[in-house]
Amino acid sequence: MSRLTPSEIEPKWQAAWAEAGVFTATRDGNRPKYYVLEMFPYPSGRIHMGHVRNYTMGDVIARYKIGTGHNVLHPMGWDAFGMPAENAAMAIGGHPKTWTYDNIATMREQMKPLGLSIDWSREFATCDPEYYGQQQSIFLDFMEKGLVYRKDAMVNWDPVDMTVLANEQVIDGRGWRSDAPVERRKLTQWFFKISDFAEDLLEALDGLDRWPEKVRTMQANWIGRSRGLQIAFELATPFEGVERIEVYTTRPDTLMGAGFVAIAPDHPLAEALEAGNPEIAAFCADCRRMGVSETDAEKAEKTGIDTGLRVKHPVRPECGLPVWIANFIIMDHGTGAIFGCPAHDQRDLDFSRKYGLPVVNAFTTLNDAAPVADKALVPIKTEKVRWIDHFAGLDVATGEEAIEATIAFAEKRGWGRRKTQLRLRDWGLSRQRYWGCPIPVVHCDICGIVPEKRENLPVRLPDDVSFGRPGNPLDRHPTWRDTPCPSCGKPARRETDTMDTFVDSSWYFVRFTAPRAKTPTRDEDARYWMNVDQYIGGIEHAILHLLYSRFFARAMRMCGHLPASATEPFDALFTQGMVTHEIYATRDGKGRRIYHLPSDVRRDEARARLKATGEPVEVIASAKMSKSKKNVVDPEDIIAAYGADTARWFVLSDSPPERDVEWTAAGVDAAFKHLNRVWRLAAAAKAADDAEGPDDAMLRRSMHKTIRGVTVDIEAFAFNAAVAKLYAFTNTVAKADAGTGAKREALRIMAQLMAPMTPHLSEEIWHILGGEGLIARAAWPVADPQMLVEDRVTMPIQINGKRKTEISVPRDMAREDVEKLALASDVVVKALAGGRPRKLIVVPGRIVNVVT
RNA sequence: GCGGGUGUGGCGGAAUUGGCAGACGCACUUGGUUUAGGUCCAAGCGCCUUUGGGCGUGGGGGUUCAAGUCCCUCCACCCGCACCA
């Protein structure tokens, strides 16, 4: 009997698919389209198991949808701009472009053996000038529509590397590479007006009912719309022309408990006060020093300083509230000023106790609150409260009513107005880096900022740059930087900032619909293929990438690049879990861990030892595969040893796709053994022979149940459950005393049901069992509803809800007959002891419950 | 602190949505075949037990003839956000 040899059959079928063009997508009005997409990879160098899991899931969906008659688009590309390429260029020399394209070539060659149903004819990298040139043209369109602007913004500046650092590159206030103290610098930068769309981006989340709740919540929190009241607190005596302080609150109902007003150290009023008061100046300077590092700010104690100014309480003007400058007030939030309500806010209470400020109850709850000690009384939103001073015509209200009543009252009296506040800030897209999409504008001393002419796009990155010196190479590249003004023709300078790489990934999915078009999109293709029906990727992109893509869809629609029908980029989103693996470590002389590759460790029974020396190895709990922990399993090695089908089958088995799956050698062996077992069963059923067997009917019923079960599971992304049903069906086929005809039929169906997961093995089985054409193109089997119902059913009999026995009855037996049979069974007779049941529940075909 | 999620055998996890808890896989035990085997085949495998049964889906309570599933409450862990005004 021949053995399963993946190294032979896998390339064979991959070639067959390529030759038949099975996965090449073209528009076809006769079939429903289905666009399935996995988040495209960054070409870091090699693919890892996370990629394998991600793309396998997408592939299952894609192949299943082909089977169900859909015209499937399943493309792949490369998110190819970004810092690692520049870092590599600095560390090992060479050019980011070479490094990137080499990595792409390597990873493409690693991906192809996985047998993914990808339309490779649509492949592109975001660093291709053909792609980023179109992106530049979109940028100019956004400019024309007023969706782009420039403003000053703070950046982390590394004075040694002469570069801007992302927040995650700042470690303990120092640059991650240079270790130099990071400075805060003001730079004029480019921004996208994402805030223009904030309301729509928030409200449309409700319609994304096929997105995980978690992601929708995270986006909603990120946009952070709050409704509240902006109050003008009048200064008792104006200070240098300032007459009032604007304060924003989401809890206007607590206004009567206001004990103080506090402003941020960066507040204009604070800055004005600094000039005449050295103590205040010292305090503010102190706060700013803390402000550099956010982790410091978190730990810092709440401190403040009295300005000596007083404001009037809008409802009780006779009350003067002190104005403080406090370190925990942030200029970016609201108006940069708050009123403190110590009785009902813990932070304000702590502050008030520290500085001896008054604590005033705003309201008591209906059951009369205890006096405030060290714990603020925070009424629940739905709780009825009674104002101590009922100024709004209401004296008892729930939190929401109280808030509304206060806002209405404030607007009527004119000291406040309703305000909706957003947390979402505009998207700063400037990056002072080389390896990104150049921003296509020119700075002219005469004309100002001038967009590059369309016919000059793409503004290509120059190749002749060096990374030996710190700073942005574009800045010191005179022939590239110096360019005539597109408007007046006089000498001018190119913008040397490039775009955030999130821009590249905000519209790539649209570009896949017409990757070679001379315009960013082509209407008939975008109209046909958009939206992406199913998007699959990691939860780490829950906020930025997905939010930016949603913004781009709207902005591109505004510019005519997307049809009105393309409402959202991704109709359905699935976030898959990671592939984890144990970590192996030994200790060095100082007790520090030294990590070891799984391939260097031998595990037998309970112990693990180094293969080379036999030294015992500490096994640390499973974690995300990472180079530094050396717990990476290389997909290439697994494919070489077991084949792609085994790797695919394994990553789909056992764990639900949204959870992490632990990579284990035993699990991979089990997957491989199972595929071999299916292969042997198929080989045994190969001989044509029409003999029937006693289990033929049972096998067919089981087959139809499996068809239905696997179909439902794939639709529901329950791949682990689908795999389990296929295991169970394999057991049934193996044990059935059935004729070869029935077994052949069963195995052909099994091959089809497995094809989305193990496409090569399935083709091979399909082929030897006489299937027509390629299984990749075969119509997905449909379960016969009549075969799903058994003639006889086993009904458990419960006494008082506890299962005691069972009866086997014809499926459609009349209720009365079931009752009689149940009552006649030994245990029931015994339990009733001659009496009658108090109640008798019969759920036909399901269960009998006798209540005594 | 706010928000989201998870909790089921030794382990990963099923459960047609209120109807036989533990499917399927791993690990383990026993037996068999071939044995060079880490192959293959068969059987067993929640816990307790006086072998009659009792208990059992994080704890407690409730609804119901019936609860892993619904409600209340508490606990633990994971993830996200956060001096958010």
PDB file of N, CA, C and O (backbone and C1' of nucleotides) in Angstrom, chain A residues 3, chain B residues 34-39:
ATOM      1  N   ARG A   3       2.265   4.941   0.530  1.00  0.00           N
ATOM      2  CA  ARG A   3       2.225   5.912   1.626  1.00  0.00           C
ATOM      3  C   ARG A   3       1.925   7.286   1.075  1.00  0.00           C
ATOM      4  O   ARG A   3       2.203   7.595  -0.084  1.00  0.00           O
TER       5      ARG A   3
ATOM      6  P     U B  34       2.631 -11.347  14.064  1.00  0.00           P
ATOM      7  O5'   U B  34       3.470 -10.195  13.380  1.00  0.00           O
ATOM      8  C5'   U B  34       3.274  -9.867  12.005  1.00  0.00           C
ATOM      9  C4'   U B  34       3.950  -8.572  11.692  1.00  0.00           C
ATOM     10  C3'   U B  34       5.425  -8.496  12.068  1.00  0.00           C
ATOM     11  O3'   U B  34       6.247  -9.134  11.124  1.00  0.00           O
ATOM     12  C1'   U B  34       4.327  -6.507  12.741  1.00  0.00           C
ATOM     13  P     U B  35       7.533  -9.824  11.573  1.00  0.00           P
ATOM     14  O5'   U B  35       8.387  -8.569  11.984  1.00  0.00           O
ATOM     15  C5'   U B  35       9.010  -8.503  13.244  1.00  0.00           C
ATOM     16  C4'   U B  35       9.181  -7.075  13.622  1.00  0.00           C
ATOM     17  C3'   U B  35      10.407  -6.803  14.476  1.00  0.00           C
ATOM     18  O3'   U B  35      11.581  -6.702  13.695  1.00  0.00           O
ATOM     19  C1'   U B  35       8.536  -5.642  15.347  1.00  0.00           C
ATOM     20  P     A B  36      12.848  -7.039  14.352  1.00  0.00           P
ATOM     21  O5'   A B  36      13.292  -5.572  14.813  1.00  0.00           O
ATOM     22  C5'   A B  36      14.288  -5.408  15.779  1.00  0.00           C
ATOM     23  C4'   A B  36      14.465  -3.927  16.024  1.00  0.00           C
ATOM     24  C3'   A B  36      13.183  -3.224  16.443  1.00  0.00           C
ATOM     25  O3'   A B  36      13.039  -3.304  17.846  1.00  0.00           O
ATOM     26  C1'   A B  36      14.205  -2.032  14.658  1.00  0.00           C
ATOM     27  P     G B  37      11.586  -3.122  18.493  1.00  0.00           P
ATOM     28  O5'   G B  37      11.694  -1.568  18.814  1.00  0.00           O
ATOM     29  C5'   G B  37      10.545  -0.793  18.988  1.00  0.00           C
ATOM     30  C4'   G B  37      10.631   0.437  18.107  1.00  0.00           C
ATOM     31  C3'   G B  37       9.327   1.184  17.983  1.00  0.00           C
ATOM     32  O3'   G B  37       9.307   2.167  19.020  1.00  0.00           O
ATOM     33  C1'   G B  37      10.353   0.936  15.846  1.00  0.00           C
ATOM     34  P     G B  38       8.067   2.232  19.964  1.00  0.00           P
ATOM     35  O5'   G B  38       7.868   3.803  19.836  1.00  0.00           O
ATOM     36  C5'   G B  38       6.639   4.409  20.127  1.00  0.00           C
ATOM     37  C4'   G B  38       6.413   5.586  19.201  1.00  0.00           C
ATOM     38  C3'   G B  38       6.278   5.225  17.728  1.00  0.00           C
ATOM     39  O3'   G B  38       5.206   5.949  17.184  1.00  0.00           O
ATOM     40  C1'   G B  38       7.901   6.908  18.001  1.00  0.00           C
ATOM     41  P     U B  39       3.747   5.314  17.121  1.00  0.00           P
ATOM     42  O5'   U B  39       3.800   4.530  15.745  1.00  0.00           O
ATOM     43  C5'   U B  39       4.107   5.231  14.549  1.00  0.00           C
ATOM     44  C4'   U B  39       3.766   4.372  13.377  1.00  0.00           C
ATOM     45  C3'   U B  39       2.331   3.863  13.346  1.00  0.00           C
ATOM     46  O3'   U B  39       1.450   4.846  12.826  1.00  0.00           O
ATOM     47  C1'   U B  39       3.808   2.078  12.874  1.00  0.00           C
TER      48        U B  39
END
